[in-house]
Coordinates of C-alpha atoms in Angstrom, one line a residue:
X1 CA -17.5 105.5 50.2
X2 CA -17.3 102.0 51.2
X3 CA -17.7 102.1 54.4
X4 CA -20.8 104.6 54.0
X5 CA -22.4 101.7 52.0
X6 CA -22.0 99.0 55.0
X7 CA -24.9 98.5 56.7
X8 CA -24.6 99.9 60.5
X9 CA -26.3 98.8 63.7
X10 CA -27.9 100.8 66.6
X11 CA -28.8 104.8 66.5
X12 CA -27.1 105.5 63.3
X13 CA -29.1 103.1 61.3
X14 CA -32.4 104.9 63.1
X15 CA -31.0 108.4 62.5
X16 CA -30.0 107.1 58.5
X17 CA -33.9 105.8 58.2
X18 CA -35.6 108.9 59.8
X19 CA -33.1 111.3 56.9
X20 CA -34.5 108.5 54.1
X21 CA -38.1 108.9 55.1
X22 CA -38.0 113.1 55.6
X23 CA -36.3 113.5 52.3
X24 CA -39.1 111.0 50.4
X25 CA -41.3 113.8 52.1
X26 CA -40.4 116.1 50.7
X27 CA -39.7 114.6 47.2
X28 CA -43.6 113.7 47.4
X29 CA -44.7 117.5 48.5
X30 CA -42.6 118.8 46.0
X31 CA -44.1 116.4 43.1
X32 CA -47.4 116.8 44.5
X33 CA -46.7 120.7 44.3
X34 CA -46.1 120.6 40.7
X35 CA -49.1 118.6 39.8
X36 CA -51.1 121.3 41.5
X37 CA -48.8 124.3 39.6
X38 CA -49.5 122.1 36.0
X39 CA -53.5 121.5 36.9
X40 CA -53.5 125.7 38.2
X41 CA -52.0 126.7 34.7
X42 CA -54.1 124.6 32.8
X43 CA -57.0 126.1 34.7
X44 CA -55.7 129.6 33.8
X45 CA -54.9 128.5 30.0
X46 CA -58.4 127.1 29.6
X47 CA -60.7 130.0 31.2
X48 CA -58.0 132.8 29.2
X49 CA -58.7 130.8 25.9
X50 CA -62.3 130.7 26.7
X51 CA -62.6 134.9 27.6
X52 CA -60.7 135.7 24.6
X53 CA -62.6 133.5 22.3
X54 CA -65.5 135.3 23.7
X55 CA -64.1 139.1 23.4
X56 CA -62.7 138.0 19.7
X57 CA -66.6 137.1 18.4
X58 CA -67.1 140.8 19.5
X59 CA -64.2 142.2 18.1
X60 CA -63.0 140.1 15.0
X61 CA -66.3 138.6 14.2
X62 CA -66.4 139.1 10.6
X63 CA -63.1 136.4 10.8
X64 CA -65.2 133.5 12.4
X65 CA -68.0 133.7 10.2
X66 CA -69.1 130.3 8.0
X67 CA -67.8 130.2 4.4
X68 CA -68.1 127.7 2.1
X69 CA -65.2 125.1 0.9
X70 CA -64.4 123.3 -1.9
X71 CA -66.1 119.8 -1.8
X72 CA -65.3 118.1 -5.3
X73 CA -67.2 114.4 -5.9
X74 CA -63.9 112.8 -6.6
X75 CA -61.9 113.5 -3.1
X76 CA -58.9 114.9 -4.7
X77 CA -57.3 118.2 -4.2
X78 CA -57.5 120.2 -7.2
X79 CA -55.8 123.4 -8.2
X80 CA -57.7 126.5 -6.9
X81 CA -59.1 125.1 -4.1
X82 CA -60.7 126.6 -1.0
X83 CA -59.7 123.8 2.3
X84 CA -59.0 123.8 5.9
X85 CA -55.0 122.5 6.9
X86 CA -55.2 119.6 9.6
X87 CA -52.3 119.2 12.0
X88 CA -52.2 115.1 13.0
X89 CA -50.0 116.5 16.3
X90 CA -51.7 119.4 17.6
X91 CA -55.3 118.0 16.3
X92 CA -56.1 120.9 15.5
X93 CA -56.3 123.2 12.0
X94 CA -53.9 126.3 10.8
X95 CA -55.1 129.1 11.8
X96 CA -54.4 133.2 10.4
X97 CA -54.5 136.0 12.7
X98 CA -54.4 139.5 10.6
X99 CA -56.3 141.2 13.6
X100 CA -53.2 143.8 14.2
X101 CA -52.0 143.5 10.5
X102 CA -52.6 147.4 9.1
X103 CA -55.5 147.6 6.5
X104 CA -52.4 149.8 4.4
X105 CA -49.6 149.1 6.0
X106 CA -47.9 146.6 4.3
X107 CA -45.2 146.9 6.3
X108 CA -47.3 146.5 9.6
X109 CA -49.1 143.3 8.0
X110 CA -45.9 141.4 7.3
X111 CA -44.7 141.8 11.0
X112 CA -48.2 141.2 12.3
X113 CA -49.7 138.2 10.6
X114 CA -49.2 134.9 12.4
X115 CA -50.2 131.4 12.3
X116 CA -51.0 128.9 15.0
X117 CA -53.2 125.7 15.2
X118 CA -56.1 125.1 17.5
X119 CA -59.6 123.0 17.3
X120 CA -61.3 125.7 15.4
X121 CA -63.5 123.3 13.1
X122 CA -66.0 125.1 11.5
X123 CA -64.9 126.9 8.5
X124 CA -64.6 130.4 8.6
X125 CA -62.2 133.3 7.3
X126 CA -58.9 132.4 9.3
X127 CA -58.8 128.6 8.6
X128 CA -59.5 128.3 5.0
X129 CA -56.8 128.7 2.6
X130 CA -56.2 128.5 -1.3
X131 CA -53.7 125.8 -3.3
X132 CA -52.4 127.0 -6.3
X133 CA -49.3 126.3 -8.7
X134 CA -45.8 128.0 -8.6
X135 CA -46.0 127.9 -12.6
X136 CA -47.9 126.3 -15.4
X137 CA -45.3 124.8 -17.1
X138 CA -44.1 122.4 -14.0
X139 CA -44.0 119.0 -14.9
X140 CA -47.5 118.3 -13.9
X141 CA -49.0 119.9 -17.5
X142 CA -52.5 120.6 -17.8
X143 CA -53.4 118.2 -14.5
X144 CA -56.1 119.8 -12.5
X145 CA -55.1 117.9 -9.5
X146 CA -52.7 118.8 -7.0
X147 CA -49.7 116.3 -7.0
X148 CA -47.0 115.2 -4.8
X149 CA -43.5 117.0 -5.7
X150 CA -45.5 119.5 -6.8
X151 CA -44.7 123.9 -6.0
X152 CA -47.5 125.3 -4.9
X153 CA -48.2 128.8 -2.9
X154 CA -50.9 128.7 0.4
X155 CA -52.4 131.3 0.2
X156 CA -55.2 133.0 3.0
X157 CA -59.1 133.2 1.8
X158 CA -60.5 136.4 0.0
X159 CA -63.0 137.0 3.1
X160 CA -59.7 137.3 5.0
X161 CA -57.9 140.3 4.1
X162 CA -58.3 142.8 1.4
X163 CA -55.8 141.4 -0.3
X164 CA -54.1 137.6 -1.0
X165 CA -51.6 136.6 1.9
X166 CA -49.4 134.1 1.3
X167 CA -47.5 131.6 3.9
X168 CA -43.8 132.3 4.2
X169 CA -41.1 130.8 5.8
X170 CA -38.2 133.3 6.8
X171 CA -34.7 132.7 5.9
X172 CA -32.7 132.4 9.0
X173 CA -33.4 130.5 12.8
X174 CA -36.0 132.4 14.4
X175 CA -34.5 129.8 17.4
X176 CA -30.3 128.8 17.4
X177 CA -31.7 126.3 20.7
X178 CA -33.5 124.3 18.5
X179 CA -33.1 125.2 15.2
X180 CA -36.8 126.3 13.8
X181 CA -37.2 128.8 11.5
X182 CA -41.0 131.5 12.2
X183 CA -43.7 131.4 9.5
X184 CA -45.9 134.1 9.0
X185 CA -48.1 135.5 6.0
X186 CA -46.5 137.4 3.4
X187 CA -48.5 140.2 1.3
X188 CA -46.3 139.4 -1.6
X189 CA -44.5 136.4 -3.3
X190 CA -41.2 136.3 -2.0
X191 CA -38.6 134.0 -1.9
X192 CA -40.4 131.4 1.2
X193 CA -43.7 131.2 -0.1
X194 CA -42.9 128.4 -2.7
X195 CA -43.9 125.0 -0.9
X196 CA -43.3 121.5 -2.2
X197 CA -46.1 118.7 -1.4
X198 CA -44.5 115.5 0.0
X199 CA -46.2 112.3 1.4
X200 CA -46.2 111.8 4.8
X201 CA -45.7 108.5 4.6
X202 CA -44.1 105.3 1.8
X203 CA -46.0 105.5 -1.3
X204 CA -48.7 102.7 -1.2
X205 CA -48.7 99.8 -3.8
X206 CA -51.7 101.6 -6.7
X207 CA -51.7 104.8 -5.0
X208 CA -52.4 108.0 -6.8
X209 CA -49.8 110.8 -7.4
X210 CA -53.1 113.0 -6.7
X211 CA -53.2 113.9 -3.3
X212 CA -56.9 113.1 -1.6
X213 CA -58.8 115.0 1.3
X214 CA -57.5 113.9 4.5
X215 CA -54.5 111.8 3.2
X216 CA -51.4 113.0 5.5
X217 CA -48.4 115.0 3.8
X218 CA -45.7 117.5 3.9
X219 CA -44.9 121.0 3.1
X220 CA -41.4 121.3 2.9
X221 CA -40.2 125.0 1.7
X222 CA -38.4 125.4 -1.1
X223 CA -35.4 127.7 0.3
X224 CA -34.9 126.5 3.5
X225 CA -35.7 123.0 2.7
X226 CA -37.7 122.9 6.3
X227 CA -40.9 121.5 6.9
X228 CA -44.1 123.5 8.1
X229 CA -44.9 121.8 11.7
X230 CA -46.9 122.6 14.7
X231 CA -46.4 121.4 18.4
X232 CA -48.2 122.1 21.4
X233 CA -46.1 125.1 22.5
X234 CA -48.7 127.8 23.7
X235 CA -48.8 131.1 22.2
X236 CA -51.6 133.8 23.1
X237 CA -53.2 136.0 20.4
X238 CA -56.2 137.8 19.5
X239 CA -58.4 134.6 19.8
X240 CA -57.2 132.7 22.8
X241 CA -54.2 130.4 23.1
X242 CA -53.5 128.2 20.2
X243 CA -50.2 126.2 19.0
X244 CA -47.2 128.1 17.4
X245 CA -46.7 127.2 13.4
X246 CA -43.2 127.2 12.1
X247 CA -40.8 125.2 10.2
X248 CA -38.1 122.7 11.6
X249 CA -35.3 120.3 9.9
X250 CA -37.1 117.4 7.8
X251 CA -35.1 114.5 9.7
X252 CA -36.5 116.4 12.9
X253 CA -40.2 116.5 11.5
X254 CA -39.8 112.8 10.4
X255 CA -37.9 111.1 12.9
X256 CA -37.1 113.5 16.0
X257 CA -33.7 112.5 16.6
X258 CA -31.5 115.2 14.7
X259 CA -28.7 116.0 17.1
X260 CA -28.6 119.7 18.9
X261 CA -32.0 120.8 17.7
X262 CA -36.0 120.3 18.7
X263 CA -37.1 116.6 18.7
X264 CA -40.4 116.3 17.8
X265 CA -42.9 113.4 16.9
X266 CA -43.7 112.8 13.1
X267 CA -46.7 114.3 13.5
X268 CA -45.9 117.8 14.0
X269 CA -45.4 117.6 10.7
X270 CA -47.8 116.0 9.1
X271 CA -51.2 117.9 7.5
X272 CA -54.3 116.8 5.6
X273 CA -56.4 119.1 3.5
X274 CA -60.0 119.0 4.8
X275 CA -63.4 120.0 3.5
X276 CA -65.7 121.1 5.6
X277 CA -68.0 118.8 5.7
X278 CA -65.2 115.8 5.7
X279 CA -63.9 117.8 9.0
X280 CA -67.5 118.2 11.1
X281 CA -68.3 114.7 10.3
X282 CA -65.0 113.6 11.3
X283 CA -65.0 115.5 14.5
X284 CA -68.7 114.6 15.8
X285 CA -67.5 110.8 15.1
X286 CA -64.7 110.7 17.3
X287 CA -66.5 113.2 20.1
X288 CA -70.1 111.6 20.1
X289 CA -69.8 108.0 18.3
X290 CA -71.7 106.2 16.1
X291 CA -75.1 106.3 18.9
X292 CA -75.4 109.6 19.7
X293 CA -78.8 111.0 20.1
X294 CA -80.5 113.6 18.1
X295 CA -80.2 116.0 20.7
X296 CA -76.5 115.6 21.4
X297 CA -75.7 115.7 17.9
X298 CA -77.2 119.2 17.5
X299 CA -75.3 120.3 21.1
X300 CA -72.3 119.5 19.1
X301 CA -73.2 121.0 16.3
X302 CA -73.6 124.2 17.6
X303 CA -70.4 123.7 19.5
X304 CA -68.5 123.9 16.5
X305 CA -70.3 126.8 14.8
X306 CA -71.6 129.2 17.6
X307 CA -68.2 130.0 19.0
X308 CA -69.8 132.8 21.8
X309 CA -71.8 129.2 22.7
X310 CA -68.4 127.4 22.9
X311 CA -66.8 130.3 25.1
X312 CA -69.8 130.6 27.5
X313 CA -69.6 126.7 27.2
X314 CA -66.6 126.3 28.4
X315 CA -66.7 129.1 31.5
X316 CA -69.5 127.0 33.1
X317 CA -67.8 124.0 32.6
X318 CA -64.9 125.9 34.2
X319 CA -67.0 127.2 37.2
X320 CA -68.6 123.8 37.6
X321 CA -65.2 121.2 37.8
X322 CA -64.8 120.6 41.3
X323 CA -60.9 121.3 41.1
X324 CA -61.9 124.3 38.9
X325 CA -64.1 126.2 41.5
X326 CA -60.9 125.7 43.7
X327 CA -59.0 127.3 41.2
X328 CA -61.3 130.2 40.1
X329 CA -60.3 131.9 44.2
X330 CA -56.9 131.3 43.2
X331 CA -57.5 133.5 40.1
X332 CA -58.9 136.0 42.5
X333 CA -57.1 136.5 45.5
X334 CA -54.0 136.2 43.4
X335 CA -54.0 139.4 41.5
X336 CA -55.0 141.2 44.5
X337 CA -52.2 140.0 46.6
X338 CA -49.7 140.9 43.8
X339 CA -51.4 144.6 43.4
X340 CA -51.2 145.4 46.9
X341 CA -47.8 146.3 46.7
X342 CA -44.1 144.7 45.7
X343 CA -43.5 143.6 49.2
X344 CA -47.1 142.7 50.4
X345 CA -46.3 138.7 49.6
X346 CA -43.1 138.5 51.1
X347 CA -44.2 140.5 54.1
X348 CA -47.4 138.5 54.7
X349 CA -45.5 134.8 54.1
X350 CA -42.8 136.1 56.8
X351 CA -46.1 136.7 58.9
X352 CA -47.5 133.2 58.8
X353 CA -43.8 132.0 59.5
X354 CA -44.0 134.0 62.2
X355 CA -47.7 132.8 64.0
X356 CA -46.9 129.6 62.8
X357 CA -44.4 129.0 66.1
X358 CA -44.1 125.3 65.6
X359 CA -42.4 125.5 62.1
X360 CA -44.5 123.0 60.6
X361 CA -45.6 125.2 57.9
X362 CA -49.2 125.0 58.6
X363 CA -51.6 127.3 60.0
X364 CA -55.3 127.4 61.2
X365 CA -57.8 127.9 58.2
X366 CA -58.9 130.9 60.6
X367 CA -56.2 132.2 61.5
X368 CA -54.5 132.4 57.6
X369 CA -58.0 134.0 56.8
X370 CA -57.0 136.7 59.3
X371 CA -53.6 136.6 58.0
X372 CA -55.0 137.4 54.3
X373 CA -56.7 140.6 55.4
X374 CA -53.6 142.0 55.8
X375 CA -53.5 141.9 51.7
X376 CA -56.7 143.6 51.6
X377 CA -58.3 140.1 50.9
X378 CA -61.5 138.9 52.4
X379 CA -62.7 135.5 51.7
X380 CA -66.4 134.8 51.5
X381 CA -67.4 131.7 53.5
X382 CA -67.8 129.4 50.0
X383 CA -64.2 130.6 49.6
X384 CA -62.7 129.4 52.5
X385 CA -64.0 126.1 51.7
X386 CA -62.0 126.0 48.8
X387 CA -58.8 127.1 50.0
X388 CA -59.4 124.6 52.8
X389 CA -59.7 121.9 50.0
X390 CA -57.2 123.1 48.3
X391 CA -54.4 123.1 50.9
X392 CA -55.5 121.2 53.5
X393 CA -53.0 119.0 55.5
X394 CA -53.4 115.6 56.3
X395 CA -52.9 115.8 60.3
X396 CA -55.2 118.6 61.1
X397 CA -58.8 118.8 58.8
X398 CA -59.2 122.4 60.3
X399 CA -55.3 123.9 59.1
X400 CA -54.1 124.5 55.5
X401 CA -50.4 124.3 54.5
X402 CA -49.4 127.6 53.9
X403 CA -45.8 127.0 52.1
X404 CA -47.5 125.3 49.1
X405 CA -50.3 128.3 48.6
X406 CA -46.9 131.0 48.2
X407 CA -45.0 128.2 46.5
X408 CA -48.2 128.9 43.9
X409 CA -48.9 132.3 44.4
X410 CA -44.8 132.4 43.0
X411 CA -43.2 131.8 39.9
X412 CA -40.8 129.7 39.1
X413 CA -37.6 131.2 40.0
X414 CA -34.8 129.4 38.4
X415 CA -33.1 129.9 34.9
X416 CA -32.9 133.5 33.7
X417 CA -34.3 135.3 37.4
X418 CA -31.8 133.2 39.7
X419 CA -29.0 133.8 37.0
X420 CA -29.6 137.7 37.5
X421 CA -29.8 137.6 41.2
X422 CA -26.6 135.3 41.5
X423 CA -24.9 137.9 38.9
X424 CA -26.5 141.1 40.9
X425 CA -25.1 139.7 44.5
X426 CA -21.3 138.7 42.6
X427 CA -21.3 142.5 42.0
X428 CA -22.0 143.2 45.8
X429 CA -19.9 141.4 47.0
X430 CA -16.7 142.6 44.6
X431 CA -18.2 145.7 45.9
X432 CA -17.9 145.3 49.5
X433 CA -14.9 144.9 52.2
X434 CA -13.3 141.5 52.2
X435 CA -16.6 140.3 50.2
X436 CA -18.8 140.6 52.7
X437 CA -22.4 142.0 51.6
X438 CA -24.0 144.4 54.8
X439 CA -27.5 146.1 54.5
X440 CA -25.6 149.0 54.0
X441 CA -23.9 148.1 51.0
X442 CA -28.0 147.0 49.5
X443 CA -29.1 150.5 50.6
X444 CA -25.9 152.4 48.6
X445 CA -25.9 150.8 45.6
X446 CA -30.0 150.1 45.5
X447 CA -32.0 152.7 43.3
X448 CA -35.2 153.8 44.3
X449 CA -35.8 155.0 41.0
X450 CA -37.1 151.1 40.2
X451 CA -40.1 151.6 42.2
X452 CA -42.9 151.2 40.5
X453 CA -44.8 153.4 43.2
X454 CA -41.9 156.3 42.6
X455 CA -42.1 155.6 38.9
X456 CA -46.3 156.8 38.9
X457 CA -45.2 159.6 41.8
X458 CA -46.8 157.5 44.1
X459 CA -43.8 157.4 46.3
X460 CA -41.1 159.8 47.1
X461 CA -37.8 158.2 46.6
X462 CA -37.0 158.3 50.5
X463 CA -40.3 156.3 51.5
X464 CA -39.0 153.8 48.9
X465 CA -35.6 153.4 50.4
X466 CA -37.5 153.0 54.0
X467 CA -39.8 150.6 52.6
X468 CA -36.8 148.7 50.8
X469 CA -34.7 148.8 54.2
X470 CA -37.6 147.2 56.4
X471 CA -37.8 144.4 54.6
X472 CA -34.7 142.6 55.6
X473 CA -34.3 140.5 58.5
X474 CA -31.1 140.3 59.5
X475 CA -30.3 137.0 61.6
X476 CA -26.4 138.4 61.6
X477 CA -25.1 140.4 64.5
X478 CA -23.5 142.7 62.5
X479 CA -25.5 142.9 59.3
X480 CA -23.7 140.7 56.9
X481 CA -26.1 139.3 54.3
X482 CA -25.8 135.7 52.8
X483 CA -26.7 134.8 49.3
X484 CA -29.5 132.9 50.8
X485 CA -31.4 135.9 52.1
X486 CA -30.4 137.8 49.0
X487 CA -32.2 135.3 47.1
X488 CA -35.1 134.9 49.2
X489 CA -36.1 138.5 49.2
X490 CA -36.2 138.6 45.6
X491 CA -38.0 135.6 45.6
X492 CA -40.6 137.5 47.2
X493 CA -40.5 140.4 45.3
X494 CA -41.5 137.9 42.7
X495 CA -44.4 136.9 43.7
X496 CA -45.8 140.0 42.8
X497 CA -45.1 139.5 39.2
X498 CA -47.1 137.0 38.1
X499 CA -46.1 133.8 35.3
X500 CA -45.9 134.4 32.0
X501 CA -48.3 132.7 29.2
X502 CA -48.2 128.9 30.2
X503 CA -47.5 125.9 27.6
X504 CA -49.7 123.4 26.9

């Protein structure tokens, strides 16, 4: 080790240099690849949000349509009242989603009923809820107001449901990782729906034991003693992706440093009850400011009511980003790469290996045009401008660097997919002479019965195994196969299966 770390003259220092400069290459291509992966799935997040939003005011329309809240003269919280829940992290207000709950099925509605957060503003079915007390002989007497320390039970609005659902905390770790417990809505009052109201902050010098509209607190459940939070975890449901809703450990709500479980900022869970009036006029301060002209005022307006408006909004604004029109031929050629067949994007990336004779991992935009046909993809001329932008190299304006388009067009194959390919090709090898895996041993213990084409009939089993055999290249002389390629064919397989819901 010392002597590594003395400075050396003549072709090894050269040689050391050239190895430092290649290997920031390709720390820079590999950060500049997942920038592009993060900006891709926040291009797919955003335009799936914005077509569900869109099919949901067709389907579940009834569930976005404007009620009423309470709006008392005082600002306090009373008893009884119809609000809207804040979350300071997420920005965005609790959400219900009772679209798959059964109308009888009690059952059904207790396993389907969720919560989430997003910036759904306007008040409507799903994001108003009720307050009211645990029992009328608490400490709090005849007091209209809803206090700090208080039990109280959330409870979802009338134009909801056909009957009262109530927020519920369950009893064990929905998570052991991280230690978070799943809330859902409950048809009946269980053990989980009670809720104490604690500040979210120290108690001010004067202040009120009342808590006010839009003054932060917590809801800690009574039997599990966890707090109600929300982070920016994605989850997909019947109106586009919005933030997941449980409980975690108070000192992990508060401060974010309990030790073996999910550290999270204080505001995750923190809430404010909101009117709906306090809400819009708090919103179209902070989006348009304090000079905002007529006309923008009632574009925003709209915004927050109209939510086909917001959807169709939100598509153009999609289609009209510079990045984002890059991204939309992503969102096309993509799926039809994948449906042409398990091993049509491995096949057609060992093709542009193959043209590409210099190894550089570029090819000519015309050529990978040609290349893409092969897929059954044909680019229209606007098209191929964009892939051009996308993956253009530096050296040569007129060649695109193929390697980073498959690097996208695959998921991310580490964690649980490399742990079942390493485990699969352990197996092969206790299986094999001497521990030496040889195409024969893939084609003896591979069933063809996993096709997906021999699955529909599409396939005999025979044609599957001929398929399944052509796709390795064998570099050895006598058909021994290395980890490596083991790993890289099923890399290419997934490609075809395309990335799970993305988080925010």
């Amino acid at each position: 080790r010392t002597k590594m770390m003395r400075p050396v003259d003549g072709p090894a220092t050269a040689t050391a240099m050239m190895l430092a400069v290649k290997a920031q290459d390709r720390g820079s291509w590999h950060d500049g690849l997942q920038i592009e992966e993060q900006k891709l799935q926040q291009y797919m997040c955003r335009k799936q949000h914005a077509m569900q939003l869109r099919d949901a005011v067709q389907l579940h329309g009834p569930s976005l349509q404007p009620i009423p809240t309470s709006d008392a003269d005082d600002g306090f919280v009373h008893l009884g009242d119809s609000l809207m829940l804040y979350n300071e992290y997420t920005d965005g207000m609790l959400q219900a989603d009772v679209t798959n709950a059964g109308q009888k099925d009690v059952s059904r509605a207790l396993a389907m009923a969720s919560l989430s957060t997003s910036q759904l503003f306007a008040a409507c079915p799903r994001n108003v809820f009720t307050v009211s007390r645990v029992s009328d002989e608490d400490e709090f007497g005849k007091s209209i107001f809803v206090n700090y320390g208080q039990l109280v039970r959330i409870g979802t609005s009338p134009h909801l449901y056909d009957r009262p659902l109530h927020m519920h905390a369950g009893a064990a770790a929905t998570s052991p990782d991280d230690g978070t417990v799943e809330v859902r809505l409950h048809a009946r009052i269980v053990e989980g729906t009670t809720w104490r109201i604690c500040r979210g902050g120290p108690k001010r010098p004067g202040a009120s034991d009342a808590v006010a509209v839009g003054e932060p607190f917590r809801l800690e459940c009574l039997s599990t003693e966890l707090c109600l939070c929300s982070d920016r975890t994605v989850q997909m449901n019947s109106y586009g992706n919005e933030c997941r809703v449980f409980c975690g450990s108070p000192s992990n709500a508060c401060s974010g440093d309990a030790a073996g479980q999910l550290a999270m900022p204080l505001a995750a869970g923190r809430w404010s009850f909101m009117t709906s009036r306090f809400a819009e006029e708090a919103m179209l301060t902070r989006r348009l400011g304090p000079h905002a002209s007529a006309e923008e005022f009632s574009d925003q307006t709209r915004l927050l009511h109209d939510h086909a408006y917001r959807a169709t909004c939100e598509l153009q604004a999609l289609e009209n980003e510079g990045e984002g029109m890059h991204y939309a031929v992503l969102t096309r050629i993509f799926p039809m790469i994948r449906s042409a067949g398990m091993h049509v994007p491995g096949r057609l990336r060992r093709m542009c290996e193959a043209t590409d004779t210099g190894g550089r991992g570029t090819l000519s935009i015309h050529s990978f045009e040609g290349l893409l046909t092969l897929a059954s993809v044909r680019l229209k001329r606007d098209e191929l401008l964009h892939i051009k932008a996308l993956f253009r190299t530096e050296d040569d304006p007129d060649a695109v660097d193929y390697r980073r388009f498959f690097a996208l067009l695959s998921p991310s194959f580490n964690g649980a997919r490399e742990d079942v390919v390493r485990d699969a090709y352990s197996k092969l090898e206790g299986l094999a002479v001497a521990r030496e895996v040889e195409v024969t041993h893939l084609v003896r213990h591979w069933c063809p019965d996993c096709h997906p084409l021999v699955q529909r009939g599409e396939m005999t089993e025979a044609e599957a195994e001929a398929e399944f055999l052509a796709q390795w290249d064998v570099v050895s002389s006598d058909g021994r196969v290395s980890y490596e390629d083991f790993r890289l064919f099923y890399s290419d397989v997934s490609m075809a299966v395309d990335n799970p819901a993305p988080r925010a």
